[in-house]
Amino acid sequence: MTGEDERDDGDEGRADQFVCTAAVLDVTPDVVAVSNLGVASYVLAGVADRERNFYQWGSMGVTTPTGLGLALAVDDPVVVFEGDGSLLMSLGVLSTLGAVDPPNLTVVVWDNAIYGTTGGQPNHSASTDFVGVAESCGVPATRVRSEDAFEDAYRAATERDRTELIVCAVEPVDPDTRPPFDFAHIKRRVREELAGE
Amino acid sequence: MTWIDQAIDGLKRTNIELIAYLPDTTISPLIEATQDDDAFETVLVTREEAAVGVLSGAWLGGRRGALLCQSSGLANTFNALASLSVPARLPFLGIVTRRGDLGEFNLAQVPAGYNMPGLLDELSVRNHSVHDAEDVDDRVEMAAESAFSTETPYVLLLETTVTGYKEESK
Ligand SMILES: Cc1ncc(C[n+]2csc(CCOP(=O)(O)OP(=O)(O)O)c2C)c(N)n1
Ligand SMILES: [Mg+2]
């Protein structure tokens, strides 16, 4: 928990990943979004297929580093829609975030406690204190379990000039929506939007 | 000019600004030279595949970057190369000290280091070994051109004939 900003909303319940994803786009309409492979990208594509969405089709464990690189290149807000399994693959990135600390980066971890995209196998989310790990690495972090608490936490994070992490407990979902399959098309769209070429 | 000055020159001439790195002994002086120079921003990663993400994200936002690491570290990037850099066509320049060949004492460096050119070829990541210190300037510039004009990663492997090596058996 960030000392100045306690916003734990209890131990019960799980938020809706679609509603929370939409809230990010409402609060920061110009946000550059990097989404984890699988469910996080499927949900984002379903909420709004935007030019500022960099969906991953692979590179599990490399989602947050990609958001870090974007945050170092643009002044606009950058959000990472990270998976709990993907973050568990690369917890070391939190040390890098703590050291580099770009002011415009927010990492949202969808904690569904499973490898959702591959069929819902359990991961080690239950025994891992993501907030504790992040804060030990120098990244202020918050845990939420409802749509309202998520929106409040996200808004507060974007109002502060530092990198923050929001762990959002979510109900598992299995969306039908998909980002474009053409990976090079996705990158071209993002690059043209952000760098004009 | 030392190979380090030459590499710095090549990086500047091709507008590379962001350096993501994880050190080894022989590439450390180059990393330090980028840190001492205002032309560069440097990011220390905890695992080399994260550097591929950092450099890919930076390029999406309009900045050019280079990865500085050892060949064993490049082996840590293979899934990022294969499932991000190559299929999305996201460029960066790799400047990688190659272990496992001339002068190598450590068998743990051999399978990935000695075979790195072939492994990269199998992943469709173009690469070139630099054997002569005086070529570094030129090769850095040409490799960066190759990477950023085609929007694909390109790896320069710096051989021990350029960087020197640890003599453990004397
Ligand atoms: C390196 C690697 N390991 C395993 C997989 C298989 N895989 C694809 S998506 C996925 C689950 C990702 O889990 P999480 O990050 O929690 O996201 P979720 O699917 O729950 O949204 C796995 C294991 C892969 N694509 N790449
Ligand atoms: Mg998950």
Short mmCIF file of C-alpha atoms and ligand atoms in Angstrom, two decimals:
data_model
loop_
_atom_site.label_atom_id
_atom_site.label_comp_id
_atom_site.label_asym_id
_atom_site.label_seq_id
_atom_site.Cartn_x
_atom_site.Cartn_y
_atom_site.Cartn_z
CA MET A 1 0.00 0.00 0.00
CA THR A 2 1.18 3.50 -0.72
CA GLY A 3 1.22 5.11 2.72
CA GLU A 4 -0.34 8.39 1.64
CA ASP A 5 -3.11 6.78 -0.29
CA GLU A 6 -4.66 3.71 1.30
CA ARG A 7 -7.37 2.44 -0.97
CA ASP A 8 -7.64 -1.26 -0.31
CA ASP A 9 -11.27 -2.16 -0.83
CA GLY A 10 -11.37 -5.35 1.16
CA ASP A 11 -10.63 -9.02 0.55
CA GLU A 12 -13.79 -9.92 -1.31
CA GLY A 13 -14.87 -9.60 -4.90
CA ARG A 14 -13.26 -9.27 -8.29
CA ALA A 15 -13.65 -6.43 -10.75
CA ASP A 16 -14.76 -6.62 -14.39
CA GLN A 17 -11.74 -6.36 -16.70
CA PHE A 18 -13.78 -4.80 -19.53
CA VAL A 19 -15.16 -2.05 -17.28
CA CYS A 20 -11.73 -1.31 -15.84
CA THR A 21 -10.10 -1.24 -19.28
CA ALA A 22 -12.78 1.19 -20.46
CA ALA A 23 -12.18 3.34 -17.37
CA VAL A 24 -8.52 3.77 -18.33
CA LEU A 25 -9.50 5.04 -21.77
CA ASP A 26 -12.11 7.38 -20.21
CA VAL A 27 -9.73 8.85 -17.65
CA THR A 28 -6.81 9.21 -20.11
CA PRO A 29 -8.21 9.31 -23.68
CA ASP A 30 -4.76 9.93 -25.18
CA VAL A 31 -3.06 7.12 -23.25
CA VAL A 32 -0.63 4.88 -25.14
CA ALA A 33 -1.53 1.31 -24.15
CA VAL A 34 0.67 -1.79 -24.26
CA SER A 35 -1.34 -4.95 -23.68
CA ASN A 36 -0.13 -8.39 -22.66
CA LEU A 37 -0.57 -11.26 -25.09
CA GLY A 38 -3.94 -13.00 -24.94
CA VAL A 39 -6.82 -11.92 -22.75
CA ALA A 40 -5.55 -8.41 -21.93
CA SER A 41 -5.23 -7.65 -25.65
CA TYR A 42 -8.52 -9.35 -26.53
CA VAL A 43 -10.33 -7.20 -23.96
CA LEU A 44 -8.62 -3.99 -25.06
CA ALA A 45 -9.47 -4.69 -28.71
CA GLY A 46 -13.08 -5.30 -27.66
CA VAL A 47 -13.31 -2.07 -25.69
CA ALA A 48 -11.69 0.11 -28.38
CA ASP A 49 -9.34 -0.82 -31.22
CA ARG A 50 -7.24 2.35 -31.13
CA GLU A 51 -4.15 3.50 -33.00
CA ARG A 52 -2.47 4.00 -29.64
CA ASN A 53 -2.87 0.33 -28.69
CA PHE A 54 0.25 -1.78 -28.96
CA TYR A 55 -1.11 -5.30 -28.58
CA GLN A 56 1.39 -8.10 -27.98
CA TRP A 57 0.88 -11.37 -29.82
CA GLY A 58 3.78 -13.07 -28.03
CA SER A 59 6.74 -12.01 -25.88
CA MET A 60 5.20 -13.12 -22.61
CA GLY A 61 7.19 -11.45 -19.84
CA VAL A 62 8.19 -8.52 -22.05
CA THR A 63 4.98 -6.48 -21.85
CA THR A 64 6.01 -4.14 -19.05
CA PRO A 65 9.51 -3.56 -20.49
CA THR A 66 7.85 -2.51 -23.76
CA GLY A 67 5.71 -0.02 -21.85
CA LEU A 68 8.84 1.29 -20.14
CA GLY A 69 10.48 1.93 -23.51
CA LEU A 70 7.39 3.77 -24.75
CA ALA A 71 7.27 5.87 -21.60
CA LEU A 72 10.89 6.90 -22.23
CA ALA A 73 10.05 7.97 -25.77
CA VAL A 74 6.77 9.90 -25.47
CA ASP A 75 5.39 12.55 -23.13
CA ASP A 76 1.83 11.21 -23.22
CA PRO A 77 0.65 8.87 -20.47
CA VAL A 78 1.52 5.20 -21.03
CA VAL A 79 -0.39 2.31 -19.49
CA VAL A 80 0.61 -1.35 -19.47
CA PHE A 81 -2.17 -3.93 -19.26
CA GLU A 82 -0.08 -6.70 -17.77
CA GLY A 83 -1.02 -10.30 -16.93
CA ASP A 84 -0.24 -11.79 -13.54
CA GLY A 85 1.42 -14.77 -15.24
CA SER A 86 3.46 -12.57 -17.53
CA LEU A 87 4.63 -10.41 -14.62
CA LEU A 88 5.56 -13.56 -12.67
CA MET A 89 7.76 -14.52 -15.63
CA SER A 90 9.75 -11.30 -15.29
CA LEU A 91 9.45 -9.88 -11.78
CA GLY A 92 12.94 -8.42 -12.20
CA VAL A 93 11.43 -5.71 -14.38
CA LEU A 94 10.02 -4.14 -11.20
CA SER A 95 13.59 -3.39 -10.07
CA THR A 96 14.20 -1.64 -13.38
CA LEU A 97 10.99 0.37 -13.00
CA GLY A 98 11.95 1.37 -9.47
CA ALA A 99 15.30 2.67 -10.71
CA VAL A 100 14.18 4.36 -13.94
CA ASP A 101 10.80 5.61 -12.69
CA PRO A 102 9.41 7.43 -15.73
CA PRO A 103 6.74 9.92 -14.57
CA ASN A 104 4.17 8.97 -17.24
CA LEU A 105 3.95 5.19 -16.73
CA THR A 106 1.23 3.19 -14.96
CA VAL A 107 1.32 -0.60 -14.89
CA VAL A 108 -2.03 -2.33 -14.39
CA VAL A 109 -1.75 -6.02 -13.48
CA TRP A 110 -4.87 -8.06 -14.22
CA ASP A 111 -4.78 -10.53 -11.38
CA ASN A 112 -7.10 -13.31 -12.48
CA ALA A 113 -4.91 -15.84 -10.62
CA ILE A 114 -4.65 -18.00 -13.76
CA TYR A 115 -2.99 -18.37 -17.12
CA GLY A 116 -6.29 -17.32 -18.65
CA THR A 117 -5.35 -17.33 -22.30
CA THR A 118 -4.15 -20.94 -22.27
CA GLY A 119 -7.23 -22.34 -20.59
CA GLY A 120 -7.22 -21.11 -17.03
CA GLN A 121 -4.45 -23.08 -15.35
CA PRO A 122 -3.61 -21.69 -11.88
CA ASN A 123 -0.48 -19.56 -11.44
CA HIS A 124 1.32 -18.43 -8.27
CA SER A 125 -0.69 -15.23 -7.87
CA ALA A 126 -2.34 -16.46 -4.67
CA SER A 127 0.97 -16.89 -2.83
CA THR A 128 2.59 -13.76 -4.29
CA ASP A 129 2.16 -10.32 -2.79
CA PHE A 130 2.54 -8.25 -5.96
CA VAL A 131 2.13 -4.97 -4.06
CA GLY A 132 4.81 -6.00 -1.59
CA VAL A 133 7.21 -7.08 -4.31
CA ALA A 134 6.66 -3.86 -6.28
CA GLU A 135 7.10 -1.61 -3.26
CA SER A 136 10.24 -3.48 -2.21
CA CYS A 137 11.57 -2.65 -5.68
CA GLY A 138 10.78 1.03 -5.27
CA VAL A 139 7.52 1.08 -7.22
CA PRO A 140 4.52 2.47 -5.31
CA ALA A 141 1.67 0.00 -5.66
CA THR A 142 -1.99 -0.46 -4.81
CA ARG A 143 -4.37 -3.41 -4.81
CA VAL A 144 -8.05 -3.05 -5.79
CA ARG A 145 -10.98 -5.41 -6.28
CA SER A 146 -13.81 -3.25 -7.63
CA GLU A 147 -14.38 -1.09 -10.70
CA ASP A 148 -14.82 2.09 -8.65
CA ALA A 149 -11.70 1.52 -6.58
CA PHE A 150 -9.79 0.76 -9.76
CA GLU A 151 -10.87 3.97 -11.47
CA ASP A 152 -9.97 6.02 -8.37
CA ALA A 153 -6.58 4.35 -8.10
CA TYR A 154 -5.84 4.81 -11.80
CA ARG A 155 -6.83 8.47 -11.78
CA ALA A 156 -4.68 9.09 -8.69
CA ALA A 157 -1.71 7.28 -10.24
CA THR A 158 -1.86 9.34 -13.42
CA GLU A 159 -1.99 12.55 -11.40
CA ARG A 160 1.36 11.78 -9.77
CA ASP A 161 4.63 12.14 -11.65
CA ARG A 162 6.03 8.70 -11.00
CA THR A 163 5.67 5.11 -12.13
CA GLU A 164 3.02 3.21 -10.18
CA LEU A 165 1.59 -0.29 -10.24
CA ILE A 166 -2.07 -1.18 -9.70
CA VAL A 167 -2.92 -4.80 -9.02
CA CYS A 168 -6.55 -5.33 -9.95
CA ALA A 169 -8.23 -8.57 -8.95
CA VAL A 170 -10.46 -9.49 -11.88
CA GLU A 171 -12.99 -12.16 -12.71
CA PRO A 172 -11.59 -14.42 -15.45
CA VAL A 173 -13.04 -13.66 -18.89
CA ASP A 174 -12.83 -15.39 -22.25
CA PRO A 175 -13.54 -12.72 -24.86
CA ASP A 176 -14.32 -13.34 -28.54
CA THR A 177 -12.82 -10.05 -29.70
CA ARG A 178 -9.30 -10.02 -31.19
CA PRO A 179 -6.74 -7.38 -32.19
CA PRO A 180 -5.58 -7.36 -35.83
CA PHE A 181 -3.63 -10.57 -36.55
CA ASP A 182 -1.08 -8.69 -38.67
CA PHE A 183 1.53 -7.85 -36.06
CA ALA A 184 3.56 -5.56 -38.34
CA HIS A 185 0.37 -3.62 -39.13
CA ILE A 186 -0.17 -2.98 -35.41
CA LYS A 187 3.32 -1.59 -34.97
CA ARG A 188 3.07 0.55 -38.09
CA ARG A 189 -0.17 2.07 -36.83
CA VAL A 190 1.31 2.88 -33.41
CA ARG A 191 4.54 4.25 -34.82
CA GLU A 192 2.73 6.50 -37.34
CA GLU A 193 0.45 7.78 -34.61
CA LEU A 194 3.27 8.53 -32.16
CA ALA A 195 6.23 9.40 -34.36
CA GLY A 196 4.49 10.42 -37.57
CA GLU A 197 6.39 7.96 -39.76
CA MET B 1 40.72 5.74 -32.03
CA THR B 2 39.98 2.81 -29.75
CA TRP B 3 37.16 0.45 -30.71
CA ILE B 4 35.13 2.10 -27.95
CA ASP B 5 35.51 5.61 -29.41
CA GLN B 6 34.64 4.17 -32.79
CA ALA B 7 31.48 2.52 -31.48
CA ILE B 8 30.39 5.77 -29.82
CA ASP B 9 30.99 7.59 -33.11
CA GLY B 10 28.92 5.08 -35.06
CA LEU B 11 26.07 5.24 -32.56
CA LYS B 12 25.99 9.03 -32.76
CA ARG B 13 26.14 9.15 -36.53
CA THR B 14 23.07 6.91 -36.73
CA ASN B 15 21.11 8.85 -34.09
CA ILE B 16 20.94 6.05 -31.57
CA GLU B 17 20.03 7.65 -28.24
CA LEU B 18 18.81 4.91 -25.95
CA ILE B 19 21.11 2.19 -24.62
CA ALA B 20 19.64 -0.84 -22.83
CA TYR B 21 22.34 -3.01 -21.32
CA LEU B 22 23.55 -5.69 -18.98
CA PRO B 23 27.34 -5.73 -18.62
CA ASP B 24 30.13 -8.18 -19.13
CA THR B 25 33.82 -7.46 -18.60
CA THR B 26 34.77 -6.55 -22.12
CA ILE B 27 31.73 -4.46 -23.07
CA SER B 28 31.78 -2.47 -19.81
CA PRO B 29 34.05 0.31 -21.12
CA LEU B 30 31.61 0.93 -23.98
CA ILE B 31 28.67 1.01 -21.58
CA GLU B 32 30.56 3.49 -19.38
CA ALA B 33 31.38 5.64 -22.40
CA THR B 34 27.67 5.90 -23.26
CA GLN B 35 26.91 6.80 -19.65
CA ASP B 36 29.52 9.57 -19.68
CA ASP B 37 28.07 11.09 -22.84
CA ASP B 38 24.99 13.33 -22.83
CA ALA B 39 23.98 12.02 -26.24
CA PHE B 40 22.75 8.81 -24.63
CA GLU B 41 20.19 7.69 -22.09
CA THR B 42 21.02 4.32 -20.56
CA VAL B 43 18.77 1.70 -18.96
CA LEU B 44 20.19 -1.21 -16.99
CA VAL B 45 17.91 -4.24 -17.34
CA THR B 46 17.82 -7.27 -15.07
CA ARG B 47 17.43 -9.74 -17.93
CA GLU B 48 18.36 -9.07 -21.54
CA GLU B 49 14.97 -9.92 -23.06
CA ALA B 50 13.58 -6.91 -21.18
CA ALA B 51 15.99 -4.78 -23.20
CA VAL B 52 14.32 -5.97 -26.39
CA GLY B 53 11.01 -4.74 -24.98
CA VAL B 54 12.47 -1.40 -23.87
CA LEU B 55 14.09 -0.76 -27.26
CA SER B 56 10.96 -1.88 -29.16
CA GLY B 57 8.74 0.43 -27.13
CA ALA B 58 11.16 3.30 -27.56
CA TRP B 59 11.22 2.81 -31.34
CA LEU B 60 7.42 2.81 -31.45
CA GLY B 61 7.60 6.19 -29.74
CA GLY B 62 10.18 7.52 -32.20
CA ARG B 63 13.56 6.80 -30.60
CA ARG B 64 16.38 4.55 -31.82
CA GLY B 65 18.09 2.20 -29.42
CA ALA B 66 20.89 -0.30 -29.01
CA LEU B 67 21.33 -3.37 -26.82
CA LEU B 68 24.75 -3.84 -25.25
CA CYS B 69 25.34 -7.27 -23.71
CA GLN B 70 27.28 -10.53 -23.91
CA SER B 71 26.39 -13.47 -26.19
CA SER B 72 24.97 -15.42 -23.22
CA GLY B 73 22.69 -12.43 -22.59
CA LEU B 74 21.60 -12.45 -26.20
CA ALA B 75 20.57 -16.07 -25.69
CA ASN B 76 18.24 -14.75 -22.98
CA THR B 77 16.41 -12.67 -25.60
CA PHE B 78 15.41 -15.43 -28.00
CA ASN B 79 11.69 -15.52 -27.29
CA ALA B 80 11.49 -11.73 -27.48
CA LEU B 81 13.35 -11.78 -30.81
CA ALA B 82 11.22 -14.58 -32.19
CA SER B 83 7.81 -13.41 -31.01
CA LEU B 84 8.22 -9.61 -30.99
CA SER B 85 11.16 -8.19 -32.97
CA VAL B 86 10.92 -10.46 -36.00
CA PRO B 87 7.14 -10.83 -36.52
CA ALA B 88 6.30 -7.20 -35.66
CA ARG B 89 9.43 -5.94 -37.44
CA LEU B 90 10.69 -3.83 -34.56
CA PRO B 91 14.28 -2.67 -35.03
CA PHE B 92 17.19 -2.24 -32.67
CA LEU B 93 20.95 -2.53 -33.01
CA GLY B 94 22.63 -5.24 -30.94
CA ILE B 95 26.29 -4.75 -30.02
CA VAL B 96 27.23 -8.02 -28.41
CA THR B 97 30.54 -9.34 -27.12
CA ARG B 98 30.83 -12.86 -28.45
CA ARG B 99 32.20 -15.47 -26.09
CA GLY B 100 32.83 -19.11 -26.84
CA ASP B 101 35.37 -18.84 -29.65
CA LEU B 102 39.02 -17.67 -29.78
CA GLY B 103 40.64 -17.59 -26.35
CA GLU B 104 37.58 -18.98 -24.55
CA PHE B 105 38.36 -20.83 -21.31
CA ASN B 106 34.80 -21.34 -20.07
CA LEU B 107 32.87 -24.26 -21.52
CA ALA B 108 29.62 -22.73 -20.29
CA GLN B 109 30.10 -19.95 -22.85
CA VAL B 110 30.65 -22.29 -25.79
CA PRO B 111 27.29 -23.77 -26.89
CA ALA B 112 25.43 -20.46 -27.24
CA GLY B 113 28.45 -18.21 -27.83
CA TYR B 114 30.28 -20.25 -30.46
CA ASN B 115 27.05 -21.04 -32.28
CA MET B 116 25.46 -17.60 -31.95
CA PRO B 117 25.73 -16.64 -35.65
CA GLY B 118 23.90 -19.82 -36.64
CA LEU B 119 21.32 -19.47 -33.89
CA LEU B 120 20.55 -15.92 -34.99
CA ASP B 121 20.34 -17.04 -38.62
CA GLU B 122 17.80 -19.69 -37.59
CA LEU B 123 15.70 -16.95 -35.99
CA SER B 124 16.04 -14.77 -39.12
CA VAL B 125 17.97 -12.14 -37.19
CA ARG B 126 20.74 -10.79 -39.41
CA ASN B 127 24.15 -10.57 -37.82
CA HIS B 128 27.79 -9.82 -38.59
CA SER B 129 31.00 -10.62 -36.75
CA VAL B 130 33.55 -7.84 -36.37
CA HIS B 131 37.10 -9.21 -36.20
CA ASP B 132 39.22 -6.06 -36.60
CA ALA B 133 39.16 -3.20 -34.12
CA GLU B 134 39.54 -0.63 -36.89
CA ASP B 135 36.31 -1.80 -38.54
CA VAL B 136 34.08 -1.03 -35.57
CA ASP B 137 33.13 2.52 -36.56
CA ASP B 138 32.07 1.55 -40.04
CA ARG B 139 30.29 -1.64 -39.04
CA VAL B 140 28.26 0.03 -36.30
CA GLU B 141 27.05 2.58 -38.80
CA MET B 142 26.25 0.00 -41.48
CA ALA B 143 24.51 -2.34 -39.02
CA ALA B 144 22.37 0.50 -37.68
CA GLU B 145 21.45 1.46 -41.24
CA SER B 146 20.49 -2.15 -41.93
CA ALA B 147 18.36 -2.34 -38.79
CA PHE B 148 16.48 0.93 -39.00
CA SER B 149 15.96 1.10 -42.75
CA THR B 150 14.47 -2.40 -42.89
CA GLU B 151 12.83 -2.17 -39.45
CA THR B 152 14.34 -5.40 -38.22
CA PRO B 153 16.88 -6.15 -35.50
CA TYR B 154 20.52 -6.41 -36.54
CA VAL B 155 23.24 -7.83 -34.30
CA LEU B 156 26.95 -7.01 -34.45
CA LEU B 157 29.08 -9.62 -32.73
CA LEU B 158 32.33 -8.19 -31.40
CA GLU B 159 34.97 -10.91 -31.49
CA THR B 160 37.72 -11.31 -28.90
CA THR B 161 40.17 -10.09 -31.57
CA VAL B 162 38.48 -6.69 -31.09
CA THR B 163 37.69 -6.66 -27.39
CA GLY B 164 40.37 -8.86 -25.87
CA TYR B 165 39.63 -11.80 -23.58
CA LYS B 166 40.40 -13.25 -20.18
CA GLU B 167 43.53 -15.37 -20.11
CA GLU B 168 42.85 -17.99 -17.45
CA SER B 169 45.12 -20.89 -18.44
CA LYS B 170 48.54 -19.21 -18.42
C1 LIG C 1 7.23 -17.66 -23.15
C2 LIG C 1 5.86 -18.24 -23.23
N1 LIG C 1 5.46 -19.16 -22.32
C3 LIG C 1 4.22 -19.67 -22.38
C4 LIG C 1 3.34 -19.25 -23.35
C5 LIG C 1 1.94 -19.79 -23.40
N2 LIG C 1 1.02 -18.76 -22.92
C6 LIG C 1 0.37 -17.90 -23.76
S1 LIG C 1 -0.63 -16.85 -22.98
C7 LIG C 1 -0.25 -17.52 -21.49
C8 LIG C 1 -0.92 -17.07 -20.23
C9 LIG C 1 -0.53 -15.69 -19.83
O1 LIG C 1 -0.99 -15.54 -18.53
P1 LIG C 1 -1.24 -14.13 -17.89
O2 LIG C 1 -0.07 -13.28 -18.15
O3 LIG C 1 -1.68 -14.34 -16.50
O4 LIG C 1 -2.43 -13.54 -18.77
P2 LIG C 1 -3.94 -14.05 -18.88
O5 LIG C 1 -3.95 -15.04 -20.00
O6 LIG C 1 -4.35 -14.64 -17.58
O7 LIG C 1 -4.70 -12.81 -19.22
C10 LIG C 1 0.68 -18.57 -21.61
C11 LIG C 1 1.22 -19.37 -20.49
C12 LIG C 1 3.81 -18.30 -24.28
N3 LIG C 1 3.02 -17.82 -25.27
N4 LIG C 1 5.05 -17.80 -24.19
MG MG C 2 -3.56 -14.22 -15.66
#
